[in-house]
PDB file of C-alpha atoms and ligand atoms in Angstrom:
ATOM      1  CA  UNK A   3     134.727 -89.773 210.182  1.00  0.00           C
ATOM      2  CA  UNK A   4     132.254 -92.172 208.503  1.00  0.00           C
ATOM      3  CA  UNK A   5     130.472 -94.855 210.494  1.00  0.00           C
ATOM      4  CA  UNK A   6     131.761 -97.068 213.276  1.00  0.00           C
ATOM      5  CA  UNK A   7     132.816 -99.818 210.849  1.00  0.00           C
ATOM      6  CA  UNK A   8     134.809 -97.316 208.844  1.00  0.00           C
ATOM      7  CA  UNK A   9     136.407 -95.976 212.054  1.00  0.00           C
ATOM      8  CA  UNK A  10     137.299 -99.502 213.154  1.00  0.00           C
ATOM      9  CA  UNK A  11     138.806-100.265 209.756  1.00  0.00           C
ATOM     10  CA  UNK A  12     140.808 -97.023 209.818  1.00  0.00           C
ATOM     11  CA  UNK A  13     142.162 -98.013 213.215  1.00  0.00           C
ATOM     12  CA  UNK A  14     143.210-101.437 211.963  1.00  0.00           C
ATOM     13  CA  UNK A  15     144.912-100.008 208.864  1.00  0.00           C
ATOM     14  CA  UNK A  16     146.812 -97.466 210.948  1.00  0.00           C
ATOM     15  CA  UNK A  17     147.742-100.059 213.544  1.00  0.00           C
ATOM     16  CA  UNK A  18     149.209-102.538 211.060  1.00  0.00           C
ATOM     17  CA  UNK A  19     152.924-101.898 210.821  1.00  0.00           C
ATOM     18  CA  UNK A  20     155.676-104.299 209.884  1.00  0.00           C
ATOM     19  CA  UNK A  21     157.267-105.314 213.155  1.00  0.00           C
ATOM     20  CA  UNK A  22     160.783-106.731 213.173  1.00  0.00           C
ATOM     21  CA  UNK A  23     161.194-107.591 216.844  1.00  0.00           C
ATOM     22  CA  UNK A  24     158.579-109.415 218.866  1.00  0.00           C
ATOM     23  CA  UNK A  25     158.250-109.829 222.622  1.00  0.00           C
ATOM     24  CA  UNK A  26     159.243-113.468 222.988  1.00  0.00           C
ATOM     25  CA  UNK A  27     157.579-113.793 226.385  1.00  0.00           C
ATOM     26  CA  UNK A  28     154.182-113.504 224.686  1.00  0.00           C
ATOM     27  CA  UNK A  29     152.768-116.452 222.781  1.00  0.00           C
ATOM     28  CA  UNK A  30     150.112-115.532 220.201  1.00  0.00           C
ATOM     29  CA  UNK A  31     147.127-117.865 220.838  1.00  0.00           C
ATOM     30  CA  UNK A  32     146.496-120.487 218.149  1.00  0.00           C
ATOM     31  CA  UNK A  33     142.871-119.292 217.835  1.00  0.00           C
ATOM     32  CA  UNK A  34     144.118-115.909 216.614  1.00  0.00           C
ATOM     33  CA  UNK A  35     146.079-117.535 213.787  1.00  0.00           C
ATOM     34  CA  UNK A  36     143.249-119.921 212.927  1.00  0.00           C
ATOM     35  CA  UNK A  37     140.642-117.148 212.862  1.00  0.00           C
ATOM     36  CA  UNK A  38     142.893-115.032 210.689  1.00  0.00           C
ATOM     37  CA  UNK A  39     143.505-117.896 208.260  1.00  0.00           C
ATOM     38  CA  UNK A  40     139.757-118.517 208.087  1.00  0.00           C
ATOM     39  CA  UNK A  41     139.385-114.856 207.117  1.00  0.00           C
ATOM     40  CA  UNK A  42     142.213-115.139 204.557  1.00  0.00           C
ATOM     41  CA  UNK A  43     140.304-117.915 202.809  1.00  0.00           C
ATOM     42  CA  UNK A  44     137.469-115.417 202.235  1.00  0.00           C
ATOM     43  CA  UNK A  45     139.738-113.087 200.235  1.00  0.00           C
ATOM     44  CA  UNK A  46     138.838-112.261 196.660  1.00  0.00           C
ATOM     45  CA  UNK A  47     140.723-114.455 194.199  1.00  0.00           C
ATOM     46  CA  UNK A  48     140.922-114.962 190.466  1.00  0.00           C
ATOM     47  CA  UNK A  49     137.954-116.970 189.089  1.00  0.00           C
ATOM     48  CA  UNK A  50     137.445-118.233 192.646  1.00  0.00           C
ATOM     49  CA  UNK A  51     140.073-120.867 191.810  1.00  0.00           C
ATOM     50  CA  UNK A  52     141.652-120.562 195.274  1.00  0.00           C
ATOM     51  CA  UNK A  53     145.040-121.630 193.970  1.00  0.00           C
ATOM     52  CA  UNK A  54     146.677-121.021 197.299  1.00  0.00           C
ATOM     53  CA  UNK A  55     147.769-122.868 200.426  1.00  0.00           C
ATOM     54  CA  UNK A  56     148.716-121.477 203.802  1.00  0.00           C
ATOM     55  CA  UNK A  57     151.444-123.296 205.711  1.00  0.00           C
ATOM     56  CA  UNK A  58     151.191-122.519 209.389  1.00  0.00           C
ATOM     57  CA  UNK A  59     154.699-122.808 210.840  1.00  0.00           C
ATOM     58  CA  UNK A  60     153.686-123.406 214.399  1.00  0.00           C
ATOM     59  CA  UNK A  61     155.985-125.631 216.453  1.00  0.00           C
ATOM     60  CA  UNK A  62     159.234-124.328 217.913  1.00  0.00           C
ATOM     61  CA  UNK A  63     161.133-126.950 215.897  1.00  0.00           C
ATOM     62  CA  UNK A  64     159.582-125.784 212.624  1.00  0.00           C
ATOM     63  CA  UNK A  65     160.091-122.117 213.518  1.00  0.00           C
ATOM     64  CA  UNK A  66     163.762-122.864 214.190  1.00  0.00           C
ATOM     65  CA  UNK A  67     163.955-124.727 210.888  1.00  0.00           C
ATOM     66  CA  UNK A  68     162.476-121.856 208.871  1.00  0.00           C
ATOM     67  CA  UNK A  69     164.311-118.979 210.574  1.00  0.00           C
ATOM     68  CA  UNK A  70     167.594-119.498 208.660  1.00  0.00           C
ATOM     69  CA  UNK A  71     165.556-119.923 205.454  1.00  0.00           C
ATOM     70  CA  UNK A  72     164.188-116.428 206.181  1.00  0.00           C
ATOM     71  CA  UNK A  73     167.820-115.298 206.210  1.00  0.00           C
ATOM     72  CA  UNK A  74     167.803-115.147 210.020  1.00  0.00           C
ATOM     73  CA  UNK A  75     165.768-111.961 209.949  1.00  0.00           C
ATOM     74  CA  UNK A  76     165.026-110.791 213.473  1.00  0.00           C
ATOM     75  CA  UNK A  77     161.299-110.774 212.764  1.00  0.00           C
ATOM     76  CA  UNK A  78     161.543-114.511 211.981  1.00  0.00           C
ATOM     77  CA  UNK A  79     163.871-115.255 214.884  1.00  0.00           C
ATOM     78  CA  UNK A  80     161.540-113.677 217.444  1.00  0.00           C
ATOM     79  CA  UNK A  81     158.233-114.801 215.876  1.00  0.00           C
ATOM     80  CA  UNK A  82     155.595-116.708 217.804  1.00  0.00           C
ATOM     81  CA  UNK A  83     154.222-118.175 214.542  1.00  0.00           C
ATOM     82  CA  UNK A  84     154.937-117.853 210.840  1.00  0.00           C
ATOM     83  CA  UNK A  85     152.686-118.526 207.870  1.00  0.00           C
ATOM     84  CA  UNK A  86     153.920-119.225 204.347  1.00  0.00           C
ATOM     85  CA  UNK A  87     151.452-118.025 201.716  1.00  0.00           C
ATOM     86  CA  UNK A  88     151.896-120.379 198.785  1.00  0.00           C
ATOM     87  CA  UNK A  89     150.610-120.273 195.195  1.00  0.00           C
ATOM     88  CA  UNK A  90     149.500-123.586 193.641  1.00  0.00           C
ATOM     89  CA  UNK A  91     148.923-123.013 189.922  1.00  0.00           C
ATOM     90  CA  UNK A  92     149.442-126.775 189.491  1.00  0.00           C
ATOM     91  CA  UNK A  93     146.158-127.486 191.310  1.00  0.00           C
ATOM     92  CA  UNK A  94     143.978-125.861 188.655  1.00  0.00           C
ATOM     93  CA  UNK A  95     142.402-129.149 187.461  1.00  0.00           C
ATOM     94  CA  UNK A  96     141.463-130.101 191.010  1.00  0.00           C
ATOM     95  CA  UNK A  97     139.789-126.717 191.560  1.00  0.00           C
ATOM     96  CA  UNK A  98     138.119-126.838 188.151  1.00  0.00           C
ATOM     97  CA  UNK A  99     136.595-130.230 189.026  1.00  0.00           C
ATOM     98  CA  UNK A 100     135.516-128.912 192.424  1.00  0.00           C
ATOM     99  CA  UNK A 101     133.639-126.107 190.680  1.00  0.00           C
ATOM    100  CA  UNK A 102     132.115-128.503 188.151  1.00  0.00           C
ATOM    101  CA  UNK A 103     130.908-130.827 190.910  1.00  0.00           C
ATOM    102  CA  UNK A 104     129.436-127.909 192.839  1.00  0.00           C
ATOM    103  CA  UNK A 105     127.484-126.674 189.838  1.00  0.00           C
ATOM    104  CA  UNK A 106     126.354-130.187 188.898  1.00  0.00           C
ATOM    105  CA  UNK A 107     125.173-130.767 192.448  1.00  0.00           C
ATOM    106  CA  UNK A 108     123.167-127.552 192.248  1.00  0.00           C
ATOM    107  CA  UNK A 109     121.622-128.611 188.950  1.00  0.00           C
ATOM    108  CA  UNK A 110     121.004-132.268 189.964  1.00  0.00           C
ATOM    109  CA  UNK A 111     118.356-133.617 187.596  1.00  0.00           C
ATOM    110  CA  UNK A 112     116.977-130.252 186.551  1.00  0.00           C
ATOM    111  CA  UNK A 113     117.728-128.248 183.435  1.00  0.00           C
ATOM    112  CA  UNK A 114     120.614-125.853 184.162  1.00  0.00           C
ATOM    113  CA  UNK A 115     119.557-122.204 184.217  1.00  0.00           C
ATOM    114  CA  UNK A 116     121.363-119.494 182.223  1.00  0.00           C
ATOM    115  CA  UNK A 117     123.783-118.699 185.028  1.00  0.00           C
ATOM    116  CA  UNK A 118     124.618-122.368 185.679  1.00  0.00           C
ATOM    117  CA  UNK A 119     125.212-122.953 181.953  1.00  0.00           C
ATOM    118  CA  UNK A 120     127.524-119.947 181.827  1.00  0.00           C
ATOM    119  CA  UNK A 121     129.438-121.113 184.894  1.00  0.00           C
ATOM    120  CA  UNK A 122     129.806-124.647 183.501  1.00  0.00           C
ATOM    121  CA  UNK A 123     131.151-123.221 180.246  1.00  0.00           C
ATOM    122  CA  UNK A 124     133.509-120.991 182.164  1.00  0.00           C
ATOM    123  CA  UNK A 125     135.010-123.799 184.224  1.00  0.00           C
ATOM    124  CA  UNK A 126     135.072-126.440 181.497  1.00  0.00           C
ATOM    125  CA  UNK A 127     136.309-124.302 178.584  1.00  0.00           C
ATOM    126  CA  UNK A 128     137.850-121.004 179.621  1.00  0.00           C
ATOM    127  CA  UNK A 129     139.685-122.241 182.715  1.00  0.00           C
ATOM    128  CA  UNK A 130     141.534-125.079 180.882  1.00  0.00           C
ATOM    129  CA  UNK A 131     142.396-122.618 178.104  1.00  0.00           C
ATOM    130  CA  UNK A 132     143.781-120.135 180.625  1.00  0.00           C
ATOM    131  CA  UNK A 133     145.665-122.539 182.907  1.00  0.00           C
ATOM    132  CA  UNK A 134     147.135-125.216 180.617  1.00  0.00           C
ATOM    133  CA  UNK A 135     150.886-124.773 180.293  1.00  0.00           C
ATOM    134  CA  UNK A 136     153.422-127.063 178.658  1.00  0.00           C
ATOM    135  CA  UNK A 137     157.219-127.222 178.912  1.00  0.00           C
ATOM    136  CA  UNK A 138     157.754-125.798 175.448  1.00  0.00           C
ATOM    137  CA  UNK A 139     155.452-122.848 176.055  1.00  0.00           C
ATOM    138  CA  UNK A 140     153.239-123.706 173.071  1.00  0.00           C
ATOM    139  CA  UNK A 141     149.985-123.023 174.941  1.00  0.00           C
ATOM    140  CA  UNK A 142     151.327-119.675 176.131  1.00  0.00           C
ATOM    141  CA  UNK A 143     152.104-118.731 172.561  1.00  0.00           C
ATOM    142  CA  UNK A 144     148.662-119.879 171.402  1.00  0.00           C
ATOM    143  CA  UNK A 145     147.022-117.769 174.126  1.00  0.00           C
ATOM    144  CA  UNK A 146     149.132-114.740 173.243  1.00  0.00           C
ATOM    145  CA  UNK A 147     148.295-114.992 169.536  1.00  0.00           C
ATOM    146  CA  UNK A 148     144.577-115.634 170.043  1.00  0.00           C
ATOM    147  CA  UNK A 149     144.055-112.963 172.701  1.00  0.00           C
ATOM    148  CA  UNK A 150     146.046-110.358 170.760  1.00  0.00           C
ATOM    149  CA  UNK A 151     144.226-111.203 167.525  1.00  0.00           C
ATOM    150  CA  UNK A 152     140.816-110.785 169.188  1.00  0.00           C
ATOM    151  CA  UNK A 153     142.184-107.690 170.940  1.00  0.00           C
ATOM    152  CA  UNK A 154     142.661-106.012 167.573  1.00  0.00           C
ATOM    153  CA  UNK A 155     138.887-105.774 167.232  1.00  0.00           C
ATOM    154  CA  UNK A 156     137.525-105.495 170.774  1.00  0.00           C
ATOM    155  CA  UNK A 157     138.677-105.217 174.393  1.00  0.00           C
ATOM    156  CA  UNK A 158     140.101-108.592 175.420  1.00  0.00           C
ATOM    157  CA  UNK A 159     141.873-110.082 178.410  1.00  0.00           C
ATOM    158  CA  UNK A 160     145.440-110.446 177.154  1.00  0.00           C
ATOM    159  CA  UNK A 161     146.790-113.861 178.063  1.00  0.00           C
ATOM    160  CA  UNK A 162     150.269-115.273 177.841  1.00  0.00           C
ATOM    161  CA  UNK A 163     152.575-117.959 179.158  1.00  0.00           C
ATOM    162  CA  UNK A 164     153.649-119.290 182.541  1.00  0.00           C
ATOM    163  CA  UNK A 165     154.750-115.863 183.819  1.00  0.00           C
ATOM    164  CA  UNK A 166     151.231-114.541 183.303  1.00  0.00           C
ATOM    165  CA  UNK A 167     149.734-117.523 185.127  1.00  0.00           C
ATOM    166  CA  UNK A 168     152.170-116.888 187.976  1.00  0.00           C
ATOM    167  CA  UNK A 169     151.108-113.253 188.182  1.00  0.00           C
ATOM    168  CA  UNK A 170     147.455-114.323 188.347  1.00  0.00           C
ATOM    169  CA  UNK A 171     148.014-116.681 191.291  1.00  0.00           C
ATOM    170  CA  UNK A 172     150.399-114.334 193.121  1.00  0.00           C
ATOM    171  CA  UNK A 173     147.891-111.466 192.965  1.00  0.00           C
ATOM    172  CA  UNK A 174     145.240-113.544 194.701  1.00  0.00           C
ATOM    173  CA  UNK A 175     147.664-115.011 197.227  1.00  0.00           C
ATOM    174  CA  UNK A 176     148.941-111.534 198.174  1.00  0.00           C
ATOM    175  CA  UNK A 177     145.360-110.453 198.851  1.00  0.00           C
ATOM    176  CA  UNK A 178     144.953-113.412 201.216  1.00  0.00           C
ATOM    177  CA  UNK A 179     148.200-112.356 202.906  1.00  0.00           C
ATOM    178  CA  UNK A 180     146.859-108.828 203.357  1.00  0.00           C
ATOM    179  CA  UNK A 181     143.602-110.117 204.875  1.00  0.00           C
ATOM    180  CA  UNK A 182     145.722-112.158 207.278  1.00  0.00           C
ATOM    181  CA  UNK A 183     147.856-109.182 208.325  1.00  0.00           C
ATOM    182  CA  UNK A 184     144.867-106.901 208.862  1.00  0.00           C
ATOM    183  CA  UNK A 185     143.147-109.627 210.856  1.00  0.00           C
ATOM    184  CA  UNK A 186     146.171-110.117 213.090  1.00  0.00           C
ATOM    185  CA  UNK A 187     146.290-106.344 213.647  1.00  0.00           C
ATOM    186  CA  UNK A 188     142.595-106.399 214.593  1.00  0.00           C
ATOM    187  CA  UNK A 189     143.374-109.200 217.069  1.00  0.00           C
ATOM    188  CA  UNK A 190     145.970-107.007 218.809  1.00  0.00           C
ATOM    189  CA  UNK A 191     149.163-108.574 217.477  1.00  0.00           C
ATOM    190  CA  UNK A 192     151.724-107.678 214.829  1.00  0.00           C
ATOM    191  CA  UNK A 193     153.099-109.116 211.601  1.00  0.00           C
ATOM    192  CA  UNK A 194     155.854-108.644 209.075  1.00  0.00           C
ATOM    193  CA  UNK A 195     155.575-109.878 205.480  1.00  0.00           C
ATOM    194  CA  UNK A 196     158.841-111.276 204.135  1.00  0.00           C
ATOM    195  CA  UNK A 197     160.081-111.821 200.629  1.00  0.00           C
ATOM    196  CA  UNK A 198     163.554-112.041 202.082  1.00  0.00           C
ATOM    197  CA  UNK A 199     163.733-115.846 202.179  1.00  0.00           C
ATOM    198  CA  UNK A 200     165.304-118.634 200.146  1.00  0.00           C
ATOM    199  CA  UNK A 201     162.554-119.687 197.739  1.00  0.00           C
ATOM    200  CA  UNK A 202     164.276-122.913 196.688  1.00  0.00           C
ATOM    201  CA  UNK A 203     165.133-124.153 200.177  1.00  0.00           C
ATOM    202  CA  UNK A 204     161.815-123.054 201.729  1.00  0.00           C
ATOM    203  CA  UNK A 205     159.837-124.726 198.938  1.00  0.00           C
ATOM    204  CA  UNK A 206     161.784-127.923 199.531  1.00  0.00           C
ATOM    205  CA  UNK A 207     161.304-127.695 203.301  1.00  0.00           C
ATOM    206  CA  UNK A 208     157.533-127.523 202.747  1.00  0.00           C
ATOM    207  CA  UNK A 209     157.670-130.510 200.393  1.00  0.00           C
ATOM    208  CA  UNK A 210     156.237-128.476 197.512  1.00  0.00           C
ATOM    209  CA  UNK A 211     156.653-129.055 193.783  1.00  0.00           C
ATOM    210  CA  UNK A 212     158.635-126.556 191.681  1.00  0.00           C
ATOM    211  CA  UNK A 213     155.430-125.153 190.224  1.00  0.00           C
ATOM    212  CA  UNK A 214     154.406-123.947 193.687  1.00  0.00           C
ATOM    213  CA  UNK A 215     155.773-120.564 194.736  1.00  0.00           C
ATOM    214  CA  UNK A 216     155.954-119.021 198.147  1.00  0.00           C
ATOM    215  CA  UNK A 217     154.433-115.579 197.735  1.00  0.00           C
ATOM    216  CA  UNK A 218     155.342-114.321 201.207  1.00  0.00           C
ATOM    217  CA  UNK A 219     156.229-115.691 204.600  1.00  0.00           C
ATOM    218  CA  UNK A 220     154.541-113.712 207.350  1.00  0.00           C
ATOM    219  CA  UNK A 221     155.884-113.597 210.884  1.00  0.00           C
ATOM    220  CA  UNK A 222     153.475-113.029 213.772  1.00  0.00           C
ATOM    221  CA  UNK A 223     154.109-111.953 217.332  1.00  0.00           C
ATOM    222  CA  UNK A 224     153.517-109.391 220.042  1.00  0.00           C
ATOM    223  CA  UNK A 225     155.246-106.389 218.524  1.00  0.00           C
ATOM    224  CA  UNK A 226     157.633-104.113 220.376  1.00  0.00           C
ATOM    225  CA  UNK A 227     158.630-100.451 219.891  1.00  0.00           C
ATOM    226  CA  UNK A 228     162.092-101.680 218.916  1.00  0.00           C
ATOM    227  CA  UNK A 229     160.479-103.684 216.136  1.00  0.00           C
ATOM    228  CA  UNK A 230     159.126-100.556 214.420  1.00  0.00           C
ATOM    229  CA  UNK A 231     161.762 -99.071 212.168  1.00  0.00           C
ATOM    230  CA  UNK A 232     160.852 -95.415 212.352  1.00  0.00           C
ATOM    231  CA  UNK A 233     157.840 -93.449 211.289  1.00  0.00           C
ATOM    232  CA  UNK A 234     155.608 -94.723 208.550  1.00  0.00           C
ATOM    233  CA  UNK A 235     156.679 -93.003 205.363  1.00  0.00           C
ATOM    234  CA  UNK A 236     154.678 -92.819 202.140  1.00  0.00           C
ATOM    235  CA  UNK A 237     154.985 -90.644 199.050  1.00  0.00           C
ATOM    236  CA  UNK A 238     152.128 -88.140 198.781  1.00  0.00           C
ATOM    237  CA  UNK A 239     148.553 -88.999 197.788  1.00  0.00           C
ATOM    238  CA  UNK A 240     148.907 -86.796 194.690  1.00  0.00           C
ATOM    239  CA  UNK A 241     151.961 -88.664 193.500  1.00  0.00           C
ATOM    240  CA  UNK A 242     150.201 -92.014 193.322  1.00  0.00           C
ATOM    241  CA  UNK A 243     146.498 -91.245 192.957  1.00  0.00           C
ATOM    242  CA  UNK A 244     145.593 -90.141 189.439  1.00  0.00           C
ATOM    243  CA  UNK A 245     142.015 -89.011 189.030  1.00  0.00           C
ATOM    244  CA  UNK A 246     140.978 -89.367 185.401  1.00  0.00           C
TER     245      UNK A 246
HETATM  246  C1  FMN B  25     155.957-108.402 199.463  1.00  0.00           C
HETATM  247  C2  FMN B  25     156.632-107.795 200.643  1.00  0.00           C
HETATM  248  C3  FMN B  25     157.848-108.276 201.066  1.00  0.00           C
HETATM  249  C4  FMN B  25     158.495-107.748 202.188  1.00  0.00           C
HETATM  250  N1  FMN B  25     159.645-108.328 202.619  1.00  0.00           N
HETATM  251  C5  FMN B  25     160.207-107.881 203.764  1.00  0.00           C
HETATM  252  C6  FMN B  25     161.322-108.562 204.318  1.00  0.00           C
HETATM  253  O1  FMN B  25     161.799-109.569 203.800  1.00  0.00           O
HETATM  254  N2  FMN B  25     161.837-108.079 205.465  1.00  0.00           N
HETATM  255  C7  FMN B  25     161.325-106.998 206.107  1.00  0.00           C
HETATM  256  O2  FMN B  25     161.852-106.617 207.157  1.00  0.00           O
HETATM  257  N3  FMN B  25     160.240-106.345 205.627  1.00  0.00           N
HETATM  258  C8  FMN B  25     159.669-106.773 204.472  1.00  0.00           C
HETATM  259  N4  FMN B  25     158.528-106.160 203.991  1.00  0.00           N
HETATM  260  C9  FMN B  25     157.916-105.068 204.758  1.00  0.00           C
HETATM  261  C10 FMN B  25     158.076-103.700 204.082  1.00  0.00           C
HETATM  262  O3  FMN B  25     159.401-103.274 204.191  1.00  0.00           O
HETATM  263  C11 FMN B  25     157.091-102.731 204.733  1.00  0.00           C
HETATM  264  O4  FMN B  25     155.774-103.180 204.477  1.00  0.00           O
HETATM  265  C12 FMN B  25     157.247-101.303 204.213  1.00  0.00           C
HETATM  266  O5  FMN B  25     158.493-100.785 204.556  1.00  0.00           O
HETATM  267  C13 FMN B  25     156.163-100.375 204.733  1.00  0.00           C
HETATM  268  O6  FMN B  25     156.132-100.360 206.151  1.00  0.00           O
HETATM  269  P1  FMN B  25     154.837-100.797 206.999  1.00  0.00           P
HETATM  270  O7  FMN B  25     154.510-102.212 206.641  1.00  0.00           O
HETATM  271  O8  FMN B  25     155.247-100.661 208.448  1.00  0.00           O
HETATM  272  O9  FMN B  25     153.716 -99.868 206.657  1.00  0.00           O
HETATM  273  C14 FMN B  25     157.908-106.665 202.878  1.00  0.00           C
HETATM  274  C15 FMN B  25     156.657-106.179 202.436  1.00  0.00           C
HETATM  275  C16 FMN B  25     156.027-106.741 201.364  1.00  0.00           C
HETATM  276  C17 FMN B  25     154.667-106.238 200.968  1.00  0.00           C
END
């Protein structure tokens, strides 16, 4: 194949399978989870807003508490750890200010360069425009009208209401989840992403506001043969890859 990095990556991708039954005699070391979460944080994310949080469900008590919330799935019941990947669209102002402070620190007493000016404009004007949402959905409507009006004349990012903001944060969070799963595979352990959980109860159990969503809960453990539900099946390359 390609080079050794490509071969290693191929191996990791092929190794990662959703495992639904872990060997409960094997405890996945904490360092493996921590390293994998550190890698997750490096995932690409929209406007580098990092509107995510990762709740490491680590103690036996917490694992027992979250297992029924994951509908008693075997992968949750036998897991050594679980991690809830959470979207936090409500934290946009905090992240915006973090960016502003970073840029201002870079500038200090100097004149901002072109790039710094652009970044300041981005985080002080565009980000509030994109992330502000109100209960009545007025801002969503404003965004829809403005972006569609501009879109009549030139290519434009189409923006909308809360659902669009949710999609934005879920996309980034899912990428972090994928980094985590590939990392765990590289470390020699297995995972299973779950959307089969009670969003309302799990959110409450994590003490999160209603604006926070759990994107996925990922179980981690030492996988077993029994935990693999058959061969990996995918529709053909030609069915999903369209070369234009
Ligand atoms: C967003 C998402 C949610 C999933 N939820 C569940 C789940 O609740 N329970 C489960 O057993 N598998 C779940 N899966 C795993 C898929 O069934 C699995 O990825 C798919 O069948 C392909 O198999 P593979 O992961 O072994 O390649 C989920 C996967 C994703 C990406």
